[in-house]
Coordinates of C-alpha atoms and ligand atoms in Angstrom, one line a residue:
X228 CA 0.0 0.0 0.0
X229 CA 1.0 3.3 -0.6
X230 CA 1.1 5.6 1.6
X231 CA 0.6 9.9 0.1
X232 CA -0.7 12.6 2.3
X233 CA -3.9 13.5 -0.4
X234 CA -3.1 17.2 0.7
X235 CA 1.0 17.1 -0.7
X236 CA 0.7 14.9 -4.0
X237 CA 0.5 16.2 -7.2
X238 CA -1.2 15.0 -10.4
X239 CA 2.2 15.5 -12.5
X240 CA 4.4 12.6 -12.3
X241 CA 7.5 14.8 -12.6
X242 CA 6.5 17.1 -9.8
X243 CA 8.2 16.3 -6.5
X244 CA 6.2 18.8 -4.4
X245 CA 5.3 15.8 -2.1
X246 CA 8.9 15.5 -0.9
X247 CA 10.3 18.9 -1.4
X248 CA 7.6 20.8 -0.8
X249 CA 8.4 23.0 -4.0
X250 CA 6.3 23.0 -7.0
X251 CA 7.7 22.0 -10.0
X252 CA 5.2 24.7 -12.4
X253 CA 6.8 27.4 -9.3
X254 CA 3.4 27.9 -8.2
X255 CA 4.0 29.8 -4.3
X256 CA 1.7 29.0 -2.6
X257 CA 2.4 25.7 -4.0
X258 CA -1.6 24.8 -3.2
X259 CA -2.5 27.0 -6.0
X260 CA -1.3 25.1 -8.2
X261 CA -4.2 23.2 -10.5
X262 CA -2.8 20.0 -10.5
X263 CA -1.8 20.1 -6.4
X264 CA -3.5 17.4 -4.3
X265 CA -4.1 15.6 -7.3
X266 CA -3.5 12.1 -7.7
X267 CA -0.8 10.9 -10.6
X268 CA -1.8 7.9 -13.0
X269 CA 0.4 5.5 -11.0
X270 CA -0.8 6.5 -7.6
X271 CA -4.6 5.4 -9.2
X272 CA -3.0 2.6 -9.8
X273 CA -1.7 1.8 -6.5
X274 CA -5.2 3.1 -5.3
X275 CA -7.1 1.1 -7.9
X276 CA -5.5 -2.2 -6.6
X277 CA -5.9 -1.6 -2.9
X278 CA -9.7 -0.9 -3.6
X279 CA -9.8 -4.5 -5.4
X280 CA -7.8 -6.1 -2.8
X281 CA -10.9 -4.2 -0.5
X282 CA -13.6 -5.7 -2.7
X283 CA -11.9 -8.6 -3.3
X284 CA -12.3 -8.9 0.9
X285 CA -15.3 -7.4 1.1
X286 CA -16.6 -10.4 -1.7
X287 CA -15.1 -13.1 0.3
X288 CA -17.0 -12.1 3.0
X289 CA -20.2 -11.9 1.1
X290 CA -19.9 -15.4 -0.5
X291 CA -20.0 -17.6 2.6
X292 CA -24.2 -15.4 2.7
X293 CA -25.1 -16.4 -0.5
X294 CA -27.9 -17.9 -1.4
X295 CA -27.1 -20.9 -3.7
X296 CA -29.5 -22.0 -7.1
X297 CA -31.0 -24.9 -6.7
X298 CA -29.9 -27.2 -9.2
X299 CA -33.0 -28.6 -10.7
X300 CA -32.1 -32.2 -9.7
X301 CA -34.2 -34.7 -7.8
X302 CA -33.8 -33.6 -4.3
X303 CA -31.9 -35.6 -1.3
X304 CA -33.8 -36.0 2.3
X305 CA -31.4 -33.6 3.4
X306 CA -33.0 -31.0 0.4
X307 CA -36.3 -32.1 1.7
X308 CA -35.6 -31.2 4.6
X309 CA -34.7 -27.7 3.6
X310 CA -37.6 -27.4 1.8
X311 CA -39.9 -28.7 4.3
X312 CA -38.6 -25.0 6.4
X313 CA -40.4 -23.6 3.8
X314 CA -43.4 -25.2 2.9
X315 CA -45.4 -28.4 4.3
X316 CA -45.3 -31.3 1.4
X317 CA -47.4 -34.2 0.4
X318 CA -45.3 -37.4 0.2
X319 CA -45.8 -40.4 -1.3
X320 CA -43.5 -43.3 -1.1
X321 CA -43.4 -45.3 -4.4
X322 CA -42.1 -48.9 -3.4
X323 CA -41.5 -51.5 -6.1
X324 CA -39.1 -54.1 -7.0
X325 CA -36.7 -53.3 -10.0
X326 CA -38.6 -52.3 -13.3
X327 CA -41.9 -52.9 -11.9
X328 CA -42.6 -49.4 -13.1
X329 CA -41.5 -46.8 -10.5
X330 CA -40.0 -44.1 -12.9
X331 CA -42.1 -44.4 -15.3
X332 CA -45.1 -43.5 -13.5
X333 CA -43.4 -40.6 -12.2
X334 CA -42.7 -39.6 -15.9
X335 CA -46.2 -40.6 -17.1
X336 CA -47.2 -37.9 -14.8
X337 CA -44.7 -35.3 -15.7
X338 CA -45.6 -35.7 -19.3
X339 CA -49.4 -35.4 -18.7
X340 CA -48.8 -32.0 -16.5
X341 CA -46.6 -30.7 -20.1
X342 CA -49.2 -31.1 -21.9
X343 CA -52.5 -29.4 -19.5
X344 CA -54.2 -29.8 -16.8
X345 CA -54.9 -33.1 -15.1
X346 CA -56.8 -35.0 -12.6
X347 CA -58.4 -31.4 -11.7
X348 CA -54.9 -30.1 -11.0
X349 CA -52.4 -28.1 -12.9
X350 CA -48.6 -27.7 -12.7
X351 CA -47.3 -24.9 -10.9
X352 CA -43.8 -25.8 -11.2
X353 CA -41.3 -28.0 -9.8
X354 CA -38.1 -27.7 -7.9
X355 CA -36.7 -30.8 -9.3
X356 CA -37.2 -30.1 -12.9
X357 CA -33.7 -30.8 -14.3
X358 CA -34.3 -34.5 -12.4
X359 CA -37.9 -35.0 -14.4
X360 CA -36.2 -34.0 -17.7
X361 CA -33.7 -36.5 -17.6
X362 CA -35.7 -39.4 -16.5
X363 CA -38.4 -38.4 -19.3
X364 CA -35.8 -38.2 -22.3
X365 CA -35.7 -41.5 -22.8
X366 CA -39.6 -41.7 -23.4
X367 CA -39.4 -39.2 -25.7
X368 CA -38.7 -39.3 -30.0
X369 CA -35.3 -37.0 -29.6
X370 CA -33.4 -39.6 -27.5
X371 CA -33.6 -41.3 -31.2
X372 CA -34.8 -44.4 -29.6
X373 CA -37.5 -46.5 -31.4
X374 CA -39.7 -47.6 -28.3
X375 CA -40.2 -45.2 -25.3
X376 CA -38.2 -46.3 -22.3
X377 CA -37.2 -44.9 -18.4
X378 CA -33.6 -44.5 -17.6
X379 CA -32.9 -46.6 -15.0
X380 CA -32.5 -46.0 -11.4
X381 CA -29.2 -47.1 -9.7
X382 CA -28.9 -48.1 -6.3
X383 CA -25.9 -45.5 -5.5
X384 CA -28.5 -42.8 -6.4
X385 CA -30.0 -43.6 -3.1
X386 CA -33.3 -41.7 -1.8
X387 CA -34.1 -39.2 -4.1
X388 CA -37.8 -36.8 -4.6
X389 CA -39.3 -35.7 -7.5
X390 CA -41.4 -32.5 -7.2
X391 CA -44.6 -31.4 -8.0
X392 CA -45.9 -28.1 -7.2
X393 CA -50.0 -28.3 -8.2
X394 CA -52.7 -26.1 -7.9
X395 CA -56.4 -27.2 -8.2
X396 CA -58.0 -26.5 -11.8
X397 CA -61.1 -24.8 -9.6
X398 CA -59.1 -23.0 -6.9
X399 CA -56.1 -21.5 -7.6
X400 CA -55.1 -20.6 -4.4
X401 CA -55.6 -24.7 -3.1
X402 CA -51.8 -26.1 -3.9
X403 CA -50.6 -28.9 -3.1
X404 CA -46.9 -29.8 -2.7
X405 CA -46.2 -33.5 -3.9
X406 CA -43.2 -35.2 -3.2
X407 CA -42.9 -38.7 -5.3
X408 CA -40.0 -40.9 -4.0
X409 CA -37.3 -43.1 -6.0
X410 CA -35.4 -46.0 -5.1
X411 CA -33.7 -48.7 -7.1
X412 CA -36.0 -51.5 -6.5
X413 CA -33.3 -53.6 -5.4
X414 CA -32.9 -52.2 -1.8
X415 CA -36.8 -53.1 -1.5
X416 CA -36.2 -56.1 -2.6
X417 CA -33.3 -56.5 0.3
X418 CA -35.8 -54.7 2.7
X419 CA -38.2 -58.2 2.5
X420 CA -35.6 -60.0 4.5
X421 CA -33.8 -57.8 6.2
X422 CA -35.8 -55.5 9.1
X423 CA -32.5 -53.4 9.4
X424 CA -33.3 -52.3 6.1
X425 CA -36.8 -52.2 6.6
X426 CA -35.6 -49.5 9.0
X427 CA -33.5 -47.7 7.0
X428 CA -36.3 -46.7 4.9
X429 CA -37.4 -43.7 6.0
X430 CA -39.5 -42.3 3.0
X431 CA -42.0 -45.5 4.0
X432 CA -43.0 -44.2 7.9
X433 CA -43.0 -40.1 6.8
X434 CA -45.5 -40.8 3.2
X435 CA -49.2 -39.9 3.3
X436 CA -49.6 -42.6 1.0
X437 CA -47.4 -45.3 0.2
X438 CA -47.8 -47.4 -3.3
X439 CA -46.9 -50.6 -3.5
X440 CA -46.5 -51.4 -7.4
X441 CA -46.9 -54.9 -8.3
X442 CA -45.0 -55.6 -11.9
X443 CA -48.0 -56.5 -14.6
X444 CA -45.4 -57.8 -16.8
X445 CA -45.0 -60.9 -14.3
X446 CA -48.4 -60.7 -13.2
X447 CA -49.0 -61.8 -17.6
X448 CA -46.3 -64.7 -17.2
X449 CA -48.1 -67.5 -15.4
X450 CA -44.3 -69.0 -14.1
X451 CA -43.6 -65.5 -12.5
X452 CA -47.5 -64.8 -11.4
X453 CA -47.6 -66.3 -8.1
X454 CA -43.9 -64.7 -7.2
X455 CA -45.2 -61.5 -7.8
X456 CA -48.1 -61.5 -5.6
X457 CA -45.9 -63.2 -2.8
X458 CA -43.3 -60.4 -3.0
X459 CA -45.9 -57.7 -2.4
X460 CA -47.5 -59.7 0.6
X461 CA -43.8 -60.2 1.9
X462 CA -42.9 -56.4 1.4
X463 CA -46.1 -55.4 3.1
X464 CA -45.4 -57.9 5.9
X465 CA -41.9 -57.1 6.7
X466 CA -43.2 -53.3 6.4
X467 CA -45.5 -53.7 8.8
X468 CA -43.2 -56.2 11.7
X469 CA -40.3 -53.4 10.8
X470 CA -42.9 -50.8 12.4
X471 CA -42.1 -49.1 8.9
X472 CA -46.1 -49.1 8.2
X473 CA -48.4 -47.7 11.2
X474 CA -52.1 -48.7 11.8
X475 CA -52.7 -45.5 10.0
X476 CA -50.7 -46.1 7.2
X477 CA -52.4 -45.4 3.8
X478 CA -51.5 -48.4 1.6
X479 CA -52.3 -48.6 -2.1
X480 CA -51.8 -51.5 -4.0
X481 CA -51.3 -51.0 -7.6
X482 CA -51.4 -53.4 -10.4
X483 CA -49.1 -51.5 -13.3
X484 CA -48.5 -52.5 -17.0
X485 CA -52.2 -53.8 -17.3
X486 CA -52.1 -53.2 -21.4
X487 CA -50.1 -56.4 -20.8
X488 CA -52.7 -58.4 -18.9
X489 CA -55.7 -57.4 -21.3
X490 CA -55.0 -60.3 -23.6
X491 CA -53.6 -63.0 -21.7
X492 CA -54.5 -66.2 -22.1
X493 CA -56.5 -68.0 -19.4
X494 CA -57.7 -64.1 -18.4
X495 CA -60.7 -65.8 -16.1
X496 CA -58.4 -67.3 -14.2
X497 CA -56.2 -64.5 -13.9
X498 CA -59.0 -62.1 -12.8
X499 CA -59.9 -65.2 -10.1
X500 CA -56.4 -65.0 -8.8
X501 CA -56.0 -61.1 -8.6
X502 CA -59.3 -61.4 -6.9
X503 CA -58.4 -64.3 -4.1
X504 CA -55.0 -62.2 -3.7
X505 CA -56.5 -59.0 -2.9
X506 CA -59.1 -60.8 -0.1
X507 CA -56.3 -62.7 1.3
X508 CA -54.2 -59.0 1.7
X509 CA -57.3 -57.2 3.0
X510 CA -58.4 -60.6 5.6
X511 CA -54.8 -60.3 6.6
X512 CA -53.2 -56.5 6.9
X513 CA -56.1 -54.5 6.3
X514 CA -57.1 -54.5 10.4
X515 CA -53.2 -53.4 10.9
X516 CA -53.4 -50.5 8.7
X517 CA -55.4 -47.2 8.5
X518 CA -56.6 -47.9 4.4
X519 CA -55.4 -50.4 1.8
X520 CA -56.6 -49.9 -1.5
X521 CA -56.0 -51.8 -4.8
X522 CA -55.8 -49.8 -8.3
X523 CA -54.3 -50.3 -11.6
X524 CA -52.4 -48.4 -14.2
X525 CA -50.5 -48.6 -17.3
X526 CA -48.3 -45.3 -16.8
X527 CA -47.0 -45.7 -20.7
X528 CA -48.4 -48.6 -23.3
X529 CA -46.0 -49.1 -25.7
X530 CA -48.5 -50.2 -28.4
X531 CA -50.8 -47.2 -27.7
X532 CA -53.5 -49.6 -27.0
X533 CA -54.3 -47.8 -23.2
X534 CA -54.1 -44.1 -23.4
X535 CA -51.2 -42.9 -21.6
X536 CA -50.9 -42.7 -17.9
X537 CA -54.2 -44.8 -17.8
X538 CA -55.6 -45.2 -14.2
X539 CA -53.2 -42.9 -12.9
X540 CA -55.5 -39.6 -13.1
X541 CA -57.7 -41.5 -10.0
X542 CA -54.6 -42.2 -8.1
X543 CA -53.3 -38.7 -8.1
X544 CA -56.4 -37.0 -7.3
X545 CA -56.3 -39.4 -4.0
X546 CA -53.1 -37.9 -3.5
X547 CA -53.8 -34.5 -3.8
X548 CA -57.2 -35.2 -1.9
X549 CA -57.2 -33.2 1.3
X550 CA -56.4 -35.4 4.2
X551 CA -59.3 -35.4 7.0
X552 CA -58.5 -35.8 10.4
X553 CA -61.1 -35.2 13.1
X554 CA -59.4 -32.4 15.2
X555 CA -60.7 -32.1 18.4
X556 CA -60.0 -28.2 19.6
X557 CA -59.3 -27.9 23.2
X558 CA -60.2 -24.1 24.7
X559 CA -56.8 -23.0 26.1
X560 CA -58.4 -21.3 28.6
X561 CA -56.1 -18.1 28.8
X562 CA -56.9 -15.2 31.2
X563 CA -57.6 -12.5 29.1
X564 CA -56.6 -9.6 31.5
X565 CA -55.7 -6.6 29.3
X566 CA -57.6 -5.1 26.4
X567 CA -54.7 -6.0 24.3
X568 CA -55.3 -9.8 24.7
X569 CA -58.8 -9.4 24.2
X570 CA -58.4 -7.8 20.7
X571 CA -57.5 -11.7 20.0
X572 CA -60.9 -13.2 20.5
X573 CA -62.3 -10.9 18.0
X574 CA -59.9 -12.8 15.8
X575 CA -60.4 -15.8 13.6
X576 CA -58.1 -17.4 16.2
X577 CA -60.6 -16.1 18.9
X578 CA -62.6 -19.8 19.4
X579 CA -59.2 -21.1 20.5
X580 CA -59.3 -19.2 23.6
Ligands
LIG807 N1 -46.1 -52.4 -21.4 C1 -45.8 -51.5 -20.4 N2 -44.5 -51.3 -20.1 C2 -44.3 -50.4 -19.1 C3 -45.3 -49.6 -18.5 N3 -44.7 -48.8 -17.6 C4 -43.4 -49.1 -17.6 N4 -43.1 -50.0 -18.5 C5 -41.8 -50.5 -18.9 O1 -41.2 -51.2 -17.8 C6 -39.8 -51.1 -17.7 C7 -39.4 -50.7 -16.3 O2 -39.9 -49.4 -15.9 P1 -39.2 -48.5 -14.9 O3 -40.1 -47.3 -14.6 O4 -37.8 -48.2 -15.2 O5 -39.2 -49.4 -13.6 P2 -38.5 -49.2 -12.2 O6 -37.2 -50.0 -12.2 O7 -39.5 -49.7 -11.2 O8 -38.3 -47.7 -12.0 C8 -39.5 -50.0 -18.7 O9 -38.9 -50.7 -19.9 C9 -40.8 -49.4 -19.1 O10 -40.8 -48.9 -20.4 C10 -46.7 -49.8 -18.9 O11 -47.6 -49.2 -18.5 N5 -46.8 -50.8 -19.9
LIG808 MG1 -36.5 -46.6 -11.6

């Protein structure tokens, strides 16, 4: 740094009036000269950098405040977490075992909010945005593939949420905040037999509704049928013993792929089976849980037989559907001694008192 008295410098490099205290234009007093007091182009300079190395300080002290974009991805507990200090959210925890058709019921509905409004809701945005256009590209014409597909989840991508901000077609002002989990299917499929796992699923004890997918395509293939019907009884089991489902769990069972299950042979006999599998569920869990439900979709026919996302409009208006519980209010019984605590019963927070 460089140190001038701003009263003794002069704006003429060859002027030494700073030192010697005479003016080089022999201006007496040397003050009246025009260029006294002035500051030369190299002392600017010398000022110029200490006021970066100021800024530069003063921006290093800024950064550590700022407020970072959010990336657009599909958001980590911890990110729900963050967002849950902003808003309350709707979760629902979408358990299935490995391409029984998790991600592409998410993208189904993604796609169906691009194009309009749907199941008497439309899309108000989305936090995760970036996460929703990757998963869909697959599905779509420009990833050059022939058929649509879903990129597959990996188990190292962990917990992730896909959001959906929604407002009601009818009310604009009734939104709804829906978080839709995804998980490689494997770690459910670990979860069956292991209850430390079971545990370790937290998206399962903190959804409002959690969908149990059962794969259609085995459900079509009498050698894999019974299998797949055992391993949703087993998850729902294991669910339940791990504590990760709560007598007031909301459980929906939900058939997927059922453009492949339309013209099956022996469809009597599947329709039997689907039937003695749903008793046997409801005779055995239904009493240990607050609702289970069966439904069935095909999020994405290949052959365009089923429009798309078929069955899934009823499944996201129960979703969306405001949750009831009979509150009972309790007066607190405050002593209202001033006028100032009075002005709150004339409040719509008044019958509280
Ligand atoms: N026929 C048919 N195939 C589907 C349907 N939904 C998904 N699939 C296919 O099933 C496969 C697995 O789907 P995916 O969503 O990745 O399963 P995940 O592993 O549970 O996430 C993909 O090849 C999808 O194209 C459907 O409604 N009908
Ligand atoms: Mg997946």
């Amino acid at each position: 740094m460089v140190v001038i008295a701003q009263s003794h410098r002069c704006g003429r490099p060859e002027c030494d009036v700073s030192k010697t205290g005479v003016c080089v234009e022999g201006h007496t007093p040397s003050e009246s000269c025009p260029f006294f007091g002035q500051a030369t182009d190299d002392t600017l300079d010398d000022f110029e950098d200490e006021d970066n190395a100021e800024s530069s300080d003063a921006q290093q002290s800024v950064e550590p405040t700022r407020i970072p974009l959010h990336s657009g991805e599909a958001l980590t507990p911890a990110e729900i977490d963050q967002f849950l200090l902003w808003k309350p959210a709707r979760f629902v925890t979408i358990v299935g075992e490995f391409d029984s058709g998790k991600t592409t019921l998410i993208c189904c509905l993604y796609d169906r909010f691009l194009r309009g409004s749907f199941a008497g809701h439309l899309f108000a945005g989305s936090r995760t945005l970036v996460g929703l256009e990757k998963k869909s590209h697959h599905s779509r014409i420009d990833s050059g593939r022939v058929a649509p597909d879903t990129l597959r989840t990996s188990l190292s991508d962990g917990l992730t949420y896909f959001h959906f901000s929604l407002v009601s077609s009818e009310d604009l002002q009734a939104r709804v905040e829906l978080m839709l989990s995804d998980r490689a299917g494997e770690q459910y499929q670990k979860a069956r037999n292991n209850s430390d796992i079971v545990s370790q699923l937290i998206e399962v004890k903190k959804a409002q509704h959690v969908v149990l997918l059962m794969d259609g395509s085995r459900i079509a293939d009498p050698i894999h049928r019974s299998g797949a019907m055992q391993s949703v009884r087993q998850t729902l089991r294991a669910f339940l013993d791990g504590g990760a489902l709560l007598d007031a769990s909301r459980v929906q069972v939900v058939t997927t792929k059922v453009d492949l299950l339309a013209a099956v042979p022996g469809k009597q006999v599947l329709d039997t089976q689907l039937e003695q599998f749903r008793t046997g569920l409801q005779n055995d869990f239904g009493g240990r849980l607050g609702e289970l439900s069966f439904w069935e979709i095909a999020a994405r026919d290949p052959h365009g037989g089923f429009s798309p996302a078929h069955g899934v409009e009823q499944l996201l208006a129960s979703w969306c559907a405001s949750i009831t519980t009979a509150v009972t209010r309790v007066p607190l019984r405050i002593p209202l001694s001033t006028e100032f605590d009075r002005l709150l019963s004339r409040t719509p927070m008044g019958d509280l008192i």
